[in-house]
Coordinates of C-alpha atoms and ligand atoms in Angstrom, one line a residue:
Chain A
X1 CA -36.3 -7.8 20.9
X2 CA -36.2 -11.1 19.1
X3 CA -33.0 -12.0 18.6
X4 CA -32.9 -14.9 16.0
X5 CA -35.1 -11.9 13.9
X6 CA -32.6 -8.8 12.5
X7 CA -33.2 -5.3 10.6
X8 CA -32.1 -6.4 7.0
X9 CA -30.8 -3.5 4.6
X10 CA -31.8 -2.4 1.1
X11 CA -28.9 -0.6 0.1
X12 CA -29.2 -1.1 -3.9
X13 CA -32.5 -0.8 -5.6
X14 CA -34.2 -4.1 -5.7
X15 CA -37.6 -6.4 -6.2
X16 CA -38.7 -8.6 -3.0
X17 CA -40.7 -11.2 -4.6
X18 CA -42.3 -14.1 -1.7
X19 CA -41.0 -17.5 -2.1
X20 CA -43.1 -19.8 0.1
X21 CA -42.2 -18.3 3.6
X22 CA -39.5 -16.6 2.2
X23 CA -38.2 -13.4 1.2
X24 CA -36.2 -13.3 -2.3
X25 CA -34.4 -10.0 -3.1
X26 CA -33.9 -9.5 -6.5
X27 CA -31.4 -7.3 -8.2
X28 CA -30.8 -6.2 -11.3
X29 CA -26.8 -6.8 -11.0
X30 CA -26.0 -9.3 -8.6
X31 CA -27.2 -12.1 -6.9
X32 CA -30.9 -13.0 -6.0
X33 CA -30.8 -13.7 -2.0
X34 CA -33.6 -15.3 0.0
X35 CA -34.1 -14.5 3.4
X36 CA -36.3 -16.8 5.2
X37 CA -39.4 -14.4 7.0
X38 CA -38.9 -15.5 10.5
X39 CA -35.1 -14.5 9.8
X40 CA -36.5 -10.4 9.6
X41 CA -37.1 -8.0 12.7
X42 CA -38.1 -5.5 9.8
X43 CA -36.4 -3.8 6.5
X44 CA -34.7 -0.9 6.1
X45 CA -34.9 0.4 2.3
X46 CA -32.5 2.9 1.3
X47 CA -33.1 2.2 -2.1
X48 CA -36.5 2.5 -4.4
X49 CA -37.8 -1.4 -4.0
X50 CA -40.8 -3.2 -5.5
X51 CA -43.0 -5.1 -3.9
X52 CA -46.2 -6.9 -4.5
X53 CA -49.7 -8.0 -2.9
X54 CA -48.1 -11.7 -2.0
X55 CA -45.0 -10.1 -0.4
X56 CA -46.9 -7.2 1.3
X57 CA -49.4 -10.3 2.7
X58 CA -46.6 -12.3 4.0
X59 CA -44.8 -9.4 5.7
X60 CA -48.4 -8.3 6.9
X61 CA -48.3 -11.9 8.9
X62 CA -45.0 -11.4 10.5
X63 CA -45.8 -7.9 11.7
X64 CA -42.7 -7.0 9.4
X65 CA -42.5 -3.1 8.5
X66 CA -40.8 -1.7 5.6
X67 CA -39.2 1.6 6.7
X68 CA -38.5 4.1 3.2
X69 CA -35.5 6.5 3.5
X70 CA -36.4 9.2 0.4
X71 CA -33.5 10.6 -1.6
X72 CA -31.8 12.3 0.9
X73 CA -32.1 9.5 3.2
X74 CA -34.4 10.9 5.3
X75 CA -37.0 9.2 6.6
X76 CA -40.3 9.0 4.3
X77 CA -42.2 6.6 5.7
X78 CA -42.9 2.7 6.2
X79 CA -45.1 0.2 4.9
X80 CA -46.0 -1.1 8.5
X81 CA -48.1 -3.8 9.4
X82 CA -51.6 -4.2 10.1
X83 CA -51.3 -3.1 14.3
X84 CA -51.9 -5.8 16.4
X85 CA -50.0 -5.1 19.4
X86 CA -51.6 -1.8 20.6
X87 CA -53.9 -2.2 23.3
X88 CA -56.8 -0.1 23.7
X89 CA -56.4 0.4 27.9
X90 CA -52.9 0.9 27.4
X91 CA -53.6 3.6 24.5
X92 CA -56.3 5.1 26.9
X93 CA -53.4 5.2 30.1
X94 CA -51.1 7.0 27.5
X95 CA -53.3 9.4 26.2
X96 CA -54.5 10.7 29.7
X97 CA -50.9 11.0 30.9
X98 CA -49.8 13.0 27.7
X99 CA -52.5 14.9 27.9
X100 CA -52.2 16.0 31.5
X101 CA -50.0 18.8 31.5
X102 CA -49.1 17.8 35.1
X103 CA -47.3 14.8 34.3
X104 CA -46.6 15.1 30.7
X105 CA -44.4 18.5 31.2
X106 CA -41.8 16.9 33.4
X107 CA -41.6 13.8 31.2
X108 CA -41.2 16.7 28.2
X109 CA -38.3 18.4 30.5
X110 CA -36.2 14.9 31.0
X111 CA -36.3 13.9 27.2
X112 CA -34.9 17.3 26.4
X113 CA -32.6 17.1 29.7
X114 CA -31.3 13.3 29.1
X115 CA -30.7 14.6 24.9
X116 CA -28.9 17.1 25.9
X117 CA -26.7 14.7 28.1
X118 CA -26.0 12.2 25.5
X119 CA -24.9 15.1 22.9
X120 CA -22.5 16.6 26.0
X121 CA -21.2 12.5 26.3
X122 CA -20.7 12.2 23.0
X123 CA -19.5 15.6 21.9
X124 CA -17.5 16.7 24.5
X125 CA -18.2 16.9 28.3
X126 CA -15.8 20.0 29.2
X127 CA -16.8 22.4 26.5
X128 CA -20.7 21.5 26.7
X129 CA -20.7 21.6 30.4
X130 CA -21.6 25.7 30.3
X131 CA -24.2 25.3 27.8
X132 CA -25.9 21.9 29.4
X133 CA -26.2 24.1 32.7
X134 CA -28.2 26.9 30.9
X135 CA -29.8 24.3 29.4
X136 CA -30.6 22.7 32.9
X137 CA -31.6 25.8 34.2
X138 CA -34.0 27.4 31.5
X139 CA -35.9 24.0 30.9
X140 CA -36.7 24.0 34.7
X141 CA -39.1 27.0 34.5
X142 CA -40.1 26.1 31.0
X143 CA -43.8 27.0 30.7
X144 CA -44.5 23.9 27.6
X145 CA -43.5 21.9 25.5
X146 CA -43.1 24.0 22.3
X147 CA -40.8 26.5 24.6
X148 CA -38.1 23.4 25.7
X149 CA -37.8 22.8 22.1
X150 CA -36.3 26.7 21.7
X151 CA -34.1 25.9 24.8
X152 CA -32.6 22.3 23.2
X153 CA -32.5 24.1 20.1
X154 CA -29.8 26.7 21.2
X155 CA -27.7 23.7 23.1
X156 CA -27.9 22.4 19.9
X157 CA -26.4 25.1 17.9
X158 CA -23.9 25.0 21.1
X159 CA -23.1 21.3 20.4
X160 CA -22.9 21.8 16.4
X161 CA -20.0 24.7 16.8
X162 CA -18.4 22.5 19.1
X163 CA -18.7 19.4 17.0
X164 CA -17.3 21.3 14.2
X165 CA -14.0 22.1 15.5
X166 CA -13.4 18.4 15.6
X167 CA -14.2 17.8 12.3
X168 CA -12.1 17.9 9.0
X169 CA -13.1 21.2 6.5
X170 CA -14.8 19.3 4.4
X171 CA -17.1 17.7 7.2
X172 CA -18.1 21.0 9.0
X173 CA -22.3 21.4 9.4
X174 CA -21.9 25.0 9.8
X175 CA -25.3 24.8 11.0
X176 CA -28.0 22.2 10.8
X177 CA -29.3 21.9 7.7
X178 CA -31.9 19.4 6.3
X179 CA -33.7 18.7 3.4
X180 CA -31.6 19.5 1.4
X181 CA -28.8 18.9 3.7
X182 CA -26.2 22.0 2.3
X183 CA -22.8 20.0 3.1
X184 CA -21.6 16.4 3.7
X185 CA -22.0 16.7 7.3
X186 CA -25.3 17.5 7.2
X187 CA -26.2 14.6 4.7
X188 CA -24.3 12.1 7.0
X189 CA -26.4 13.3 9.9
X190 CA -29.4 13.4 8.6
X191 CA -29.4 10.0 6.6
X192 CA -28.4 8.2 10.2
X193 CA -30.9 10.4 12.1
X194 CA -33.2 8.8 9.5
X195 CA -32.3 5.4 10.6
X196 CA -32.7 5.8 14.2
X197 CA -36.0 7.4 13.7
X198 CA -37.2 4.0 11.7
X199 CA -35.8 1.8 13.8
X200 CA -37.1 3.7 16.8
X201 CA -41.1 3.0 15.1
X202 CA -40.2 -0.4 14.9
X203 CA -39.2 -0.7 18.5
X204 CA -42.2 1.2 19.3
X205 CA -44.9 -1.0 17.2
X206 CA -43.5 -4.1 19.5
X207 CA -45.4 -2.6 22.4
X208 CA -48.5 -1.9 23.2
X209 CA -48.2 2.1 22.9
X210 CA -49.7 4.3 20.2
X211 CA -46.9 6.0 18.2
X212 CA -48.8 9.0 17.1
X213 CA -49.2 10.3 21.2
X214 CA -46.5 12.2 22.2
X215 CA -45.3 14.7 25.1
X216 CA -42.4 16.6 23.7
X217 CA -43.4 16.6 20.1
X218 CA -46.8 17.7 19.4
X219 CA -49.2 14.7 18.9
X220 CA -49.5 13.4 15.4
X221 CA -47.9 16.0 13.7
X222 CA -46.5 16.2 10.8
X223 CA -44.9 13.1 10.3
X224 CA -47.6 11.2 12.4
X225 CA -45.1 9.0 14.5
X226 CA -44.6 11.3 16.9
X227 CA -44.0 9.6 20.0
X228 CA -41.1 8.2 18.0
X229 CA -39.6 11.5 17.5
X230 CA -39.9 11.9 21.2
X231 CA -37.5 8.7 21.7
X232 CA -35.6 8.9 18.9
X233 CA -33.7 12.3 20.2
X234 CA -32.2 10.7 22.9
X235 CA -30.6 8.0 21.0
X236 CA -29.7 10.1 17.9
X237 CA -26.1 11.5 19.0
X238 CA -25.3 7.8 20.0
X239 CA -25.6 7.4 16.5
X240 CA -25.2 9.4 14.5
X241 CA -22.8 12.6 16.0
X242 CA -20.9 9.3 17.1
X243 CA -20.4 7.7 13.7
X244 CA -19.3 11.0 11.9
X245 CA -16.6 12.0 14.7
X246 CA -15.7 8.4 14.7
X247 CA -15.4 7.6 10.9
X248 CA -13.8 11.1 10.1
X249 CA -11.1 10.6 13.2
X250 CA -10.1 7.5 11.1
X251 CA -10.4 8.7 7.7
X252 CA -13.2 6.3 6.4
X253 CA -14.8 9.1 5.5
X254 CA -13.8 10.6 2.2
X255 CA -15.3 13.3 -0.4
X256 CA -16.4 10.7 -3.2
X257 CA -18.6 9.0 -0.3
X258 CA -21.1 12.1 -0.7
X259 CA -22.6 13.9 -3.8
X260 CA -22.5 17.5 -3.2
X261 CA -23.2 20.6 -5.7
X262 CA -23.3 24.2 -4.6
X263 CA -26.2 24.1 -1.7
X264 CA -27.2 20.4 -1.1
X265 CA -25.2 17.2 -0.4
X266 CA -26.2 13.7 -0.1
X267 CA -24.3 10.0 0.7
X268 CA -23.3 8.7 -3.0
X269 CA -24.2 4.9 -3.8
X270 CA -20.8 3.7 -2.1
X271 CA -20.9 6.2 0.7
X272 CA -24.4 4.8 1.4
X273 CA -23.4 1.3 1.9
X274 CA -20.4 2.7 4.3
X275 CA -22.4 3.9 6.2
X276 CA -25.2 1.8 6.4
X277 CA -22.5 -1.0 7.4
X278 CA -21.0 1.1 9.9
X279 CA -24.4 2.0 12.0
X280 CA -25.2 -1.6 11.2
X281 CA -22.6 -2.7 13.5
X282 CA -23.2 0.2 15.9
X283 CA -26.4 -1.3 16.3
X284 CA -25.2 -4.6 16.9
X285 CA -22.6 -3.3 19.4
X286 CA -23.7 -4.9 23.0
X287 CA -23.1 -3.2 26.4
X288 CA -24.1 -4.3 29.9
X289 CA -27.5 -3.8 31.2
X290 CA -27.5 -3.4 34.7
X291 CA -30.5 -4.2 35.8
X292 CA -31.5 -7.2 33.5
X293 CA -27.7 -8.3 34.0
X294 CA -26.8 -9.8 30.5
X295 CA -25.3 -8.0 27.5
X296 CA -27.9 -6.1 25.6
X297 CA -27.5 -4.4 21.6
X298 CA -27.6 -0.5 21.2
X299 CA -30.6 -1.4 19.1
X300 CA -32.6 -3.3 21.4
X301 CA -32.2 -0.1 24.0
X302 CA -34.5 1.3 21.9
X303 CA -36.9 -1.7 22.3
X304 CA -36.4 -1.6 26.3
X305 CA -36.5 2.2 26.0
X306 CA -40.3 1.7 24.3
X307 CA -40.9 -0.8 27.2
X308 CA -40.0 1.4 29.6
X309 CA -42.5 4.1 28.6
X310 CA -45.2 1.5 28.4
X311 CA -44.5 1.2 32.2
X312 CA -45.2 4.3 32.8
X313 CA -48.6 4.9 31.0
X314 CA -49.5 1.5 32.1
X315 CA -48.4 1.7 35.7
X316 CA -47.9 5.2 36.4
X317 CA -44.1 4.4 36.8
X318 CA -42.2 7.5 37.1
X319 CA -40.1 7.6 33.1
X320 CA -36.6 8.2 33.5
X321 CA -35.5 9.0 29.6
X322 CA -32.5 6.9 28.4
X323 CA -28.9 8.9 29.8
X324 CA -25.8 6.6 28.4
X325 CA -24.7 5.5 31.6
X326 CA -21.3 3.7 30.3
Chain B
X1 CA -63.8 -5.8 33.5
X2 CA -63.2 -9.3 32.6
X3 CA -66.6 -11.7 32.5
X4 CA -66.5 -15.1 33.7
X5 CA -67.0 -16.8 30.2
X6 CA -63.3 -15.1 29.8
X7 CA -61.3 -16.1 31.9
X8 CA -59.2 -18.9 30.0
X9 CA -56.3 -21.6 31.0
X10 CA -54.1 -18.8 30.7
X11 CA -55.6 -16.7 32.7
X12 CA -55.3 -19.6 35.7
X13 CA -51.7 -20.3 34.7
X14 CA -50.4 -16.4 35.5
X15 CA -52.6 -16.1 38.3
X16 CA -50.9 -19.0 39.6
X17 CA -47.4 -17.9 38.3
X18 CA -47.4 -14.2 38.8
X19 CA -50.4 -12.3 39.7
X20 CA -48.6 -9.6 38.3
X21 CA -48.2 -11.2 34.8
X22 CA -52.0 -11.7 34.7
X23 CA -52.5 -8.3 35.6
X24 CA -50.3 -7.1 32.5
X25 CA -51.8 -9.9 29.8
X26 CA -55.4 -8.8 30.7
X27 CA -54.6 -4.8 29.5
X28 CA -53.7 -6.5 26.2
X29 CA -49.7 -6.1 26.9
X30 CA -48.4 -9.3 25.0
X31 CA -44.8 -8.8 24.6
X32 CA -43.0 -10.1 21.6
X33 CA -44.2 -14.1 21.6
X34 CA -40.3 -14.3 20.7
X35 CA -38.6 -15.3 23.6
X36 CA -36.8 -19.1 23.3
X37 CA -39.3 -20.2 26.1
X38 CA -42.4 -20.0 24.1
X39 CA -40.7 -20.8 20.7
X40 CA -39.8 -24.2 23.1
X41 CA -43.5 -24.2 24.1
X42 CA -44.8 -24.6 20.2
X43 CA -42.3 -26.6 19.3
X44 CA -43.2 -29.2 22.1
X45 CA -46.9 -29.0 21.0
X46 CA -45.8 -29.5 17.6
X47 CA -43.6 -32.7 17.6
X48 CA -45.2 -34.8 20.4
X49 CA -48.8 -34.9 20.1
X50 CA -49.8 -35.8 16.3
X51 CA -53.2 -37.7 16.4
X52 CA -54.3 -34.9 19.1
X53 CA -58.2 -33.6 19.2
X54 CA -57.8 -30.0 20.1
X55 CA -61.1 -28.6 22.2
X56 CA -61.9 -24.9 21.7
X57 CA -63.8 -23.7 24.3
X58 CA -63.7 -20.1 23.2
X59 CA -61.1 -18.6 26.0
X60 CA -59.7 -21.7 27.4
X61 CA -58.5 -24.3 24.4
X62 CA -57.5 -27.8 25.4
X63 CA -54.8 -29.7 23.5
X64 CA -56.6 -33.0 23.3
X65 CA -60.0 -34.7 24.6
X66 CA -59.7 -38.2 24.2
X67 CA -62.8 -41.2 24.0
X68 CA -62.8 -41.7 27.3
X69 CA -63.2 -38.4 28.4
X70 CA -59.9 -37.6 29.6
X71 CA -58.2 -33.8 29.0
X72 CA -54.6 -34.6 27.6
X73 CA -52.3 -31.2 28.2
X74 CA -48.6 -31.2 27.2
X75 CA -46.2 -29.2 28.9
X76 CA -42.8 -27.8 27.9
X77 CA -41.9 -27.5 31.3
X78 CA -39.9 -30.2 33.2
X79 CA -42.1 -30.6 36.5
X80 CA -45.5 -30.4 37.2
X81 CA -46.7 -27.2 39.2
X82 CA -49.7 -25.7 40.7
X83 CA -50.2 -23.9 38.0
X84 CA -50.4 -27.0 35.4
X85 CA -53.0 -28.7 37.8
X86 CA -54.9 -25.5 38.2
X87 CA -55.2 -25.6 34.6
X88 CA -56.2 -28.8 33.8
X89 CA -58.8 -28.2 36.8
X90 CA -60.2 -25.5 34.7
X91 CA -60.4 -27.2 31.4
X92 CA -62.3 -30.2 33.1
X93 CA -64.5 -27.8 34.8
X94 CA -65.4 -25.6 31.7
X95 CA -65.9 -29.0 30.0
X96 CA -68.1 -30.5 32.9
X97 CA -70.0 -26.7 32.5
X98 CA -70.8 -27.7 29.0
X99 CA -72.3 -31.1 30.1
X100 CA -69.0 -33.2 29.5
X101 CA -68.5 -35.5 32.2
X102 CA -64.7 -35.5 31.9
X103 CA -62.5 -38.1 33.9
X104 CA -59.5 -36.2 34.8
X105 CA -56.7 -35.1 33.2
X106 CA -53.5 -36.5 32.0
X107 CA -50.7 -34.0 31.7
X108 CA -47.3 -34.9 29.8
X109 CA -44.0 -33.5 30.2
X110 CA -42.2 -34.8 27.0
X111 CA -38.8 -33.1 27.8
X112 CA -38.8 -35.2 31.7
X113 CA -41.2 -38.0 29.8
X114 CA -42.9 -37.8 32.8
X115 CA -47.1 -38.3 33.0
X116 CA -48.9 -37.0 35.4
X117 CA -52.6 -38.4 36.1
X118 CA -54.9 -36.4 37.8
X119 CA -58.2 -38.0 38.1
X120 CA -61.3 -36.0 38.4
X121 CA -62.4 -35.0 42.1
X122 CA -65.4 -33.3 43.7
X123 CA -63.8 -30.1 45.2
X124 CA -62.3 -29.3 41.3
X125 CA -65.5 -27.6 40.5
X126 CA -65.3 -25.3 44.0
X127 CA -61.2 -24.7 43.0
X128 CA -62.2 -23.6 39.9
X129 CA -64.4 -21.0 40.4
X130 CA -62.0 -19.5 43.5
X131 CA -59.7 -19.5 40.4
X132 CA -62.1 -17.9 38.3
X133 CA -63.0 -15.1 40.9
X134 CA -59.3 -14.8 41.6
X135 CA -58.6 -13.9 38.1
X136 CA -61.4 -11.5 38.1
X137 CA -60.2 -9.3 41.3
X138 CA -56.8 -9.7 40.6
X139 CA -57.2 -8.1 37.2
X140 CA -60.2 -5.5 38.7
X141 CA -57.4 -3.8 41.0
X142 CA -56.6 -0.6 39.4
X143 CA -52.3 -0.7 40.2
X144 CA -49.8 -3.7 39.3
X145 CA -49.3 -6.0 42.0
X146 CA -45.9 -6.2 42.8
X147 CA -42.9 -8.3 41.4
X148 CA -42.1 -11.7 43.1
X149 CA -38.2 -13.0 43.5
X150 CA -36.1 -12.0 41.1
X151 CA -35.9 -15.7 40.4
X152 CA -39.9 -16.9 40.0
X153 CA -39.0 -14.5 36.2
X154 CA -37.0 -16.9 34.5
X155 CA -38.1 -17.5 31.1
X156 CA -41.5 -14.8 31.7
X157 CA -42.1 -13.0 28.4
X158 CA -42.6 -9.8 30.8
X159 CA -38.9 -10.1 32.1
X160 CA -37.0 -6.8 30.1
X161 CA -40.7 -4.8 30.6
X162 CA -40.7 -6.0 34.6
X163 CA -36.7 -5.6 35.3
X164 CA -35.3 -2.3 33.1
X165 CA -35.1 1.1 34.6
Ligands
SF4_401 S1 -41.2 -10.9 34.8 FE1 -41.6 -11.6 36.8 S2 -42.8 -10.0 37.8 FE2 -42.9 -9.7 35.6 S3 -44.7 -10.7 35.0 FE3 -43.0 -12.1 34.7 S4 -43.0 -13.3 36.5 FE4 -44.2 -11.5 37.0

């Protein structure tokens, strides 16, 4: 991942108009801002935002994608570049290793297996450690794909209990709940879920892997990206269970950060920005990489993370899904 | 897989760096051009060689052909290597394939100000088609060759896809 090129934010609603190679962000209150193009990695916009045919060109260029979060901050979609990276042989290596059962079930098994790890790390390793052994157990004998979703799916409601006994009233999920998300919780989760899962595309559209081809989710579904969706789970509860047990152990969180009426809850306009700067900075965060031996971002694991299942359609390399290892 | 007519200087310059790394670019794997190396790399083309003639040979593109026939070729590097010679080899022969009878070649190294002059010599045209048929086998083999030293990676655009587990 580049690293003079960053994610840049849209938290208010804006205009991007093009200024020679530049970006210039109008808003109605406030100050214009110009970003210069070789300055963006890609744009996150949390916000309605207008753009034209000279800005869409000029982000077209730089291979720039505009990832939408809708109302509720979950994802909507992006405005992504014309695709120059995939390659067809590469495409052609992915598509016969997702689509042989063979190799694409164990690969399936480990994404649900290394999820389920980083919810335990992040949650809380004693009273997860019953649950991730059923977990462990039932996904071994797991006849497909559409099964180990069932089996992470009652972790999950495992994880969620636990999570909420750590969390103030007010935060509680009771449940997983998304669009609408019923509570604050839920909101919170599901706007940075959103986030990941953008960021995770862009990651992926740096390689040369098609984004639609998938082995846990089922290919092209619903919201197209779903290779994505595969990668994304992994990295989720770094994020986004993180953030909320983090920011509500130190009481950044409060009520007036989230709208919420009787059965549906999202981040209010300051909330937003919170919490946009928060995972911002999460991103930015670097940790050690062992085997490339320099500090890396938590955002550009996702980038190696896309290389590293390139490897294995490419080379047959056996695909060990990411399991926070610090 | 990969016809005669396309195999390029690049091409010869990973098959003399890193088999592995031509192996890679040939499936159509380019990873982010973003690294500081080849930002270096554009940056030296575009400050140090204004009055240049660039030659587009369709796969291999030389930086300058001067009047008297020689292939000028800058380098961001700091010291010549096998694979810069095996390049300009190529170039000349392409060119000589295309019925220019080209002198030699003159590569620069702004960063060292060194020039190196490599005047034209009979075996080239035999070297270059070994390289050429070396490119082509090396890229026919159906697995990855394998990763040289840890320390031959410095700077490769391939280094986070080669080296993360
Ligand atoms: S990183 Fe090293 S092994 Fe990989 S392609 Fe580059 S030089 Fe070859």
């Amino acid at each position: 991942m580049p690293t003079a090129a960053r994610t840049y934010w849209l938290t208010t609603s804006c205009r991007i108009r093009r200024k020679d190679q530049s970006l210039l962000i109008e808003r109605d209150h406030g100050e214009h801002v110009r970003i210069p193009i070789t300055d963006v990695r890609d744009l996150i916009a949390c916000k309605p935002v207008d753009v034209n045919t000279s800005v869409i060109s000029l982000l077209n260029q730089h291979h720039i994608n505009v990832h939408l979060l809708g109302y509720y901050g979950d994802y909507t979609g992006s405005l992504t570049a014309a695709d120059t990276a995939t390659s067809g042989e590469t495409v052609i290596a992915q598509v016969a290793l997702a689509t042989d059962p063979e190799r694409a079930m164990p690969i399936a098994r480990d994404i649900v297996r290394a999820t389920a790890f980083n919810v335990r790390r992040i949650i809380d390793r004693t009273l997860l450690k019953a649950p991730y052994t059923v977990l462990k157990n039932n996904t071994e004998d797991a006849p497909d794909a559409a099964s180990l979703m069932g089996i992470e799916g009652n972790f999950r409601r495992s994880a969620w209990e636990v999570l909420d006994t750590k969390l103030p009233d007010w935060l509680q999920l009771h449940g997983r709940s998304r669009r609408p998300p019923k509570n604050a919780g839920n909101a919170f989760i599901s706007y940075v879920n959103g986030i990941v899962y953008a960021r995770t595309v862009t990651a992926l559209r740096l390689t040369p892997l098609h984004t639609g081809i998938a082995f846990l989710h089922s290919t092209m579904e619903r919201q197209r990206h779903s290779l994505a969706l595969d990668m994304a789970e992994m990295f989720k509860p770094m994020f986004s269970e993180r953030l909320l047990l983090r920011m509500a152990s130190r009481n950044q969180l409060k009520p007036h950060h989230f709208d919420v009426d009787s059965n549906q809850a999202m981040l209010s306009d300051t909330g937003r920005k919170l919490v946009v700067a928060a995972v911002r900075d999460e991103f930015a965060t670097t940790v050690n990489h062992r085997e490339l031996k320099r500090p890396v971002a938590y955002d550009e694991l996702l980038y190696l993370e896309a290389l590293k299942v390139t490897r294995a359609c490419l080379e047959g390399d056996t695909y060990k899904p990411f399991r926070i290892w610090w | 897989m990969i016809s005669e007519q396309d195999v390029g200087g690049v091409h010869i310059k990973y098959l003399y760096h890193c088999p592995r790394q031509l192996w890679l670019f040939a499936r159509g794997f380019r990873p982010e051009a973003t690294s500081a190396t080849v930002q270096l790399g554009e940056a030296v083309h575009d400050t140090s060689y204004r009055r240049a003639h660039p030659v587009d040979l369709g796969s291999a593109r030389l930086d300058d052909l001067d009047g008297n026939l020689w292939v000028h070729e800058t380098k961001s590097s700091s010291r010549p290597s096998p694979a810069d010679e095996a390049q300009a080899i190529h170039y000349c022969y392409r060119l000589r394939l295309v019925g220019v009878d080209t002198q030699g070649a003159i590569l620069r190294y702004p960063k060292t100000r060194r020039t190196q002059r490599m005047p034209y010599e009979p075996d080239w045209d035999e070297r270059a088609r070994t390289d050429i048929a070396n490119v082509r086998t090396t890229v026919a083999q159906p697995l990855s060759p394998p990763r040289p030293a840890r320390t031959r990676c410095r700077g490769c655009s391939y280094f986070d896809y080669c080296w993360s587990q």
